[in-house]
Every structure is written in structure tokens, then in C-alpha cells.
């Protein structure tokens, strides 16, 4: 089970976008995340009529390393770490390390 999944709200803790918050759009490989509105770059793109793409300069989000983000805890309004716990139904669940609340609840 991954500590950070698609749809989680995260905050960037290192790099040029430090302090920005966003939700995880997709997971790339073992240790990459694409976060909405974070790590935006400009890409020069050639037109491709076969795919229906116009040429020009487009902005897109690039992946961040997993170690540069932390999950955002809305109850404490701070970055937090993720832990695991077995609940009473013998299911592995994710919890916030600071206060022990369930993340997926």
C-alpha cells in the first residue's frame, strides 16, 4: 500500500514550489507524483494535424519526487507523515502520524 495516492491533498516541502498545495493527479513510476498546479513548465510543441494538436508554447505539470511532498492534514493545517494501522476488520488503513486520524475516512 502506498503512503500517497491519487487524489490526496499534498504540500510541497522542498524545491522551487515549496509551500504550494495541490491534489495528486497521477502517480508516475515508483517515486514520482504529478501535482495539480505545481512544477509547471513551458513546452514548445510542434503542430501535429494527425493528432489534432496545435503548435505553440504549452504549460504542463511535470512529476515531482515523492520525497519532496508531504500529505496535508486539514485538522492541523500542516504537513504530516503517514503511518499504517490494522483496524478491527483486519484491514490496513492509512493514518496521520501527528494525531492518529484515518486519512481515507
PDB file of C-alpha atoms in Angstrom:
ATOM      1  CA  UNK A   1       0.000   0.000   0.000  1.00  0.00           C
ATOM      2  CA  UNK A   2       1.336   3.411  -0.978  1.00  0.00           C
ATOM      3  CA  UNK A   3       1.627   6.248   1.506  1.00  0.00           C
ATOM      4  CA  UNK A   4       0.472   8.894  -1.002  1.00  0.00           C
ATOM      5  CA  UNK A   5      -2.175   8.056  -3.601  1.00  0.00           C
ATOM      6  CA  UNK A   6      -4.028   9.722  -6.444  1.00  0.00           C
ATOM      7  CA  UNK A   7      -6.485  12.293  -5.124  1.00  0.00           C
ATOM      8  CA  UNK A   8      -4.594  13.071  -1.893  1.00  0.00           C
ATOM      9  CA  UNK A   9      -4.017  16.707  -0.957  1.00  0.00           C
ATOM     10  CA  UNK A  10      -0.286  17.324  -0.586  1.00  0.00           C
ATOM     11  CA  UNK A  11       2.020  20.237   0.173  1.00  0.00           C
ATOM     12  CA  UNK A  12       5.458  20.706  -1.407  1.00  0.00           C
ATOM     13  CA  UNK A  13       8.200  20.756   1.252  1.00  0.00           C
ATOM     14  CA  UNK A  14      11.287  21.250  -0.955  1.00  0.00           C
ATOM     15  CA  UNK A  15      12.220  22.805  -4.271  1.00  0.00           C
ATOM     16  CA  UNK A  16      11.175  25.874  -6.250  1.00  0.00           C
ATOM     17  CA  UNK A  17       7.477  25.408  -5.437  1.00  0.00           C
ATOM     18  CA  UNK A  18       7.966  24.978  -1.679  1.00  0.00           C
ATOM     19  CA  UNK A  19       4.787  25.751   0.242  1.00  0.00           C
ATOM     20  CA  UNK A  20       2.349  25.203  -2.633  1.00  0.00           C
ATOM     21  CA  UNK A  21      -0.590  22.865  -2.147  1.00  0.00           C
ATOM     22  CA  UNK A  22      -2.445  20.722  -4.650  1.00  0.00           C
ATOM     23  CA  UNK A  23      -4.002  17.342  -5.228  1.00  0.00           C
ATOM     24  CA  UNK A  24      -2.181  14.389  -6.754  1.00  0.00           C
ATOM     25  CA  UNK A  25      -3.307  13.930 -10.367  1.00  0.00           C
ATOM     26  CA  UNK A  26      -1.345  10.764 -11.083  1.00  0.00           C
ATOM     27  CA  UNK A  27       1.491   8.602  -9.796  1.00  0.00           C
ATOM     28  CA  UNK A  28       4.477   8.153 -12.120  1.00  0.00           C
ATOM     29  CA  UNK A  29       6.607   5.074 -11.534  1.00  0.00           C
ATOM     30  CA  UNK A  30       7.734   4.138  -8.043  1.00  0.00           C
ATOM     31  CA  UNK A  31       8.650   7.584  -6.735  1.00  0.00           C
ATOM     32  CA  UNK A  32       7.087  10.285  -8.908  1.00  0.00           C
ATOM     33  CA  UNK A  33       3.915  12.343  -8.481  1.00  0.00           C
ATOM     34  CA  UNK A  34       2.189  14.877 -10.702  1.00  0.00           C
ATOM     35  CA  UNK A  35       0.539  17.515  -8.504  1.00  0.00           C
ATOM     36  CA  UNK A  36      -2.099  19.877  -9.893  1.00  0.00           C
ATOM     37  CA  UNK A  37      -0.748  23.414 -10.332  1.00  0.00           C
ATOM     38  CA  UNK A  38       2.765  22.579  -9.096  1.00  0.00           C
ATOM     39  CA  UNK A  39       6.055  22.286 -11.053  1.00  0.00           C
ATOM     40  CA  UNK A  40       4.587  23.838 -14.192  1.00  0.00           C
ATOM     41  CA  UNK A  41       6.932  24.157 -17.184  1.00  0.00           C
ATOM     42  CA  UNK A  42       6.602  25.616 -20.658  1.00  0.00           C
ATOM     43  CA  UNK A  43       6.979  23.178 -23.526  1.00  0.00           C
ATOM     44  CA  UNK A  44       7.476  24.145 -27.156  1.00  0.00           C
ATOM     45  CA  UNK A  45       5.263  21.839 -29.179  1.00  0.00           C
ATOM     46  CA  UNK A  46       5.185  21.276 -32.912  1.00  0.00           C
ATOM     47  CA  UNK A  47       1.789  21.035 -34.592  1.00  0.00           C
ATOM     48  CA  UNK A  48       0.557  17.517 -35.345  1.00  0.00           C
ATOM     49  CA  UNK A  49      -2.527  17.513 -37.571  1.00  0.00           C
ATOM     50  CA  UNK A  50      -2.881  13.719 -37.286  1.00  0.00           C
ATOM     51  CA  UNK A  51      -3.468  14.007 -33.531  1.00  0.00           C
ATOM     52  CA  UNK A  52      -5.264  17.343 -33.777  1.00  0.00           C
ATOM     53  CA  UNK A  53      -2.596  19.237 -31.820  1.00  0.00           C
ATOM     54  CA  UNK A  54      -1.908  22.900 -32.440  1.00  0.00           C
ATOM     55  CA  UNK A  55       1.651  24.129 -32.297  1.00  0.00           C
ATOM     56  CA  UNK A  56       2.903  26.686 -29.814  1.00  0.00           C
ATOM     57  CA  UNK A  57       4.023  27.031 -26.240  1.00  0.00           C
ATOM     58  CA  UNK A  58       2.003  24.977 -23.770  1.00  0.00           C
ATOM     59  CA  UNK A  59       2.213  24.752 -19.985  1.00  0.00           C
ATOM     60  CA  UNK A  60       2.067  21.393 -18.265  1.00  0.00           C
ATOM     61  CA  UNK A  61       2.832  19.848 -14.891  1.00  0.00           C
ATOM     62  CA  UNK A  62       5.921  17.692 -14.578  1.00  0.00           C
ATOM     63  CA  UNK A  63       6.481  14.973 -11.959  1.00  0.00           C
ATOM     64  CA  UNK A  64       7.914  15.692  -8.518  1.00  0.00           C
ATOM     65  CA  UNK A  65       9.877  13.221  -6.437  1.00  0.00           C
ATOM     66  CA  UNK A  66       7.911  11.589  -3.638  1.00  0.00           C
ATOM     67  CA  UNK A  67      10.372  12.860  -1.023  1.00  0.00           C
ATOM     68  CA  UNK A  68       9.609  16.498  -1.910  1.00  0.00           C
ATOM     69  CA  UNK A  69       5.948  16.347  -0.898  1.00  0.00           C
ATOM     70  CA  UNK A  70       4.072  15.597   2.330  1.00  0.00           C
ATOM     71  CA  UNK A  71       0.406  14.847   2.843  1.00  0.00           C
ATOM     72  CA  UNK A  72      -1.633  17.823   4.088  1.00  0.00           C
ATOM     73  CA  UNK A  73      -3.597  17.408   7.318  1.00  0.00           C
ATOM     74  CA  UNK A  74      -6.684  19.648   7.257  1.00  0.00           C
ATOM     75  CA  UNK A  75      -7.317  19.380  11.006  1.00  0.00           C
ATOM     76  CA  UNK A  76      -3.871  20.757  11.937  1.00  0.00           C
ATOM     77  CA  UNK A  77      -3.391  22.817   8.715  1.00  0.00           C
ATOM     78  CA  UNK A  78       0.163  21.463   8.396  1.00  0.00           C
ATOM     79  CA  UNK A  79       2.173  18.852   6.529  1.00  0.00           C
ATOM     80  CA  UNK A  80       2.070  15.443   8.133  1.00  0.00           C
ATOM     81  CA  UNK A  81       3.570  11.990   7.870  1.00  0.00           C
ATOM     82  CA  UNK A  82       1.653   8.831   7.008  1.00  0.00           C
ATOM     83  CA  UNK A  83       1.519   5.682   9.091  1.00  0.00           C
ATOM     84  CA  UNK A  84      -0.357   2.407   8.834  1.00  0.00           C
ATOM     85  CA  UNK A  85      -2.654   0.663  11.269  1.00  0.00           C
ATOM     86  CA  UNK A  86      -4.747  -2.511  11.213  1.00  0.00           C
ATOM     87  CA  UNK A  87      -8.397  -1.734  12.038  1.00  0.00           C
ATOM     88  CA  UNK A  88     -10.925  -4.004  13.719  1.00  0.00           C
ATOM     89  CA  UNK A  89     -11.905  -5.554  10.355  1.00  0.00           C
ATOM     90  CA  UNK A  90      -8.275  -6.657   9.737  1.00  0.00           C
ATOM     91  CA  UNK A  91      -7.806  -4.047   7.007  1.00  0.00           C
ATOM     92  CA  UNK A  92      -4.662  -1.981   6.635  1.00  0.00           C
ATOM     93  CA  UNK A  93      -5.535   1.736   6.756  1.00  0.00           C
ATOM     94  CA  UNK A  94      -3.539   4.940   6.458  1.00  0.00           C
ATOM     95  CA  UNK A  95      -3.375   7.325   9.422  1.00  0.00           C
ATOM     96  CA  UNK A  96      -1.820  10.704  10.190  1.00  0.00           C
ATOM     97  CA  UNK A  97       1.191  10.288  12.476  1.00  0.00           C
ATOM     98  CA  UNK A  98       0.524  13.506  14.458  1.00  0.00           C
ATOM     99  CA  UNK A  99      -2.994  12.751  15.690  1.00  0.00           C
ATOM    100  CA  UNK A 100      -3.812   9.181  14.595  1.00  0.00           C
ATOM    101  CA  UNK A 101      -6.838  10.101  12.464  1.00  0.00           C
ATOM    102  CA  UNK A 102      -7.717   7.998   9.435  1.00  0.00           C
ATOM    103  CA  UNK A 103      -6.824   9.563   6.084  1.00  0.00           C
ATOM    104  CA  UNK A 104      -9.394   7.807   3.913  1.00  0.00           C
ATOM    105  CA  UNK A 105     -12.340   8.292   6.278  1.00  0.00           C
TER     106      UNK A 105
END
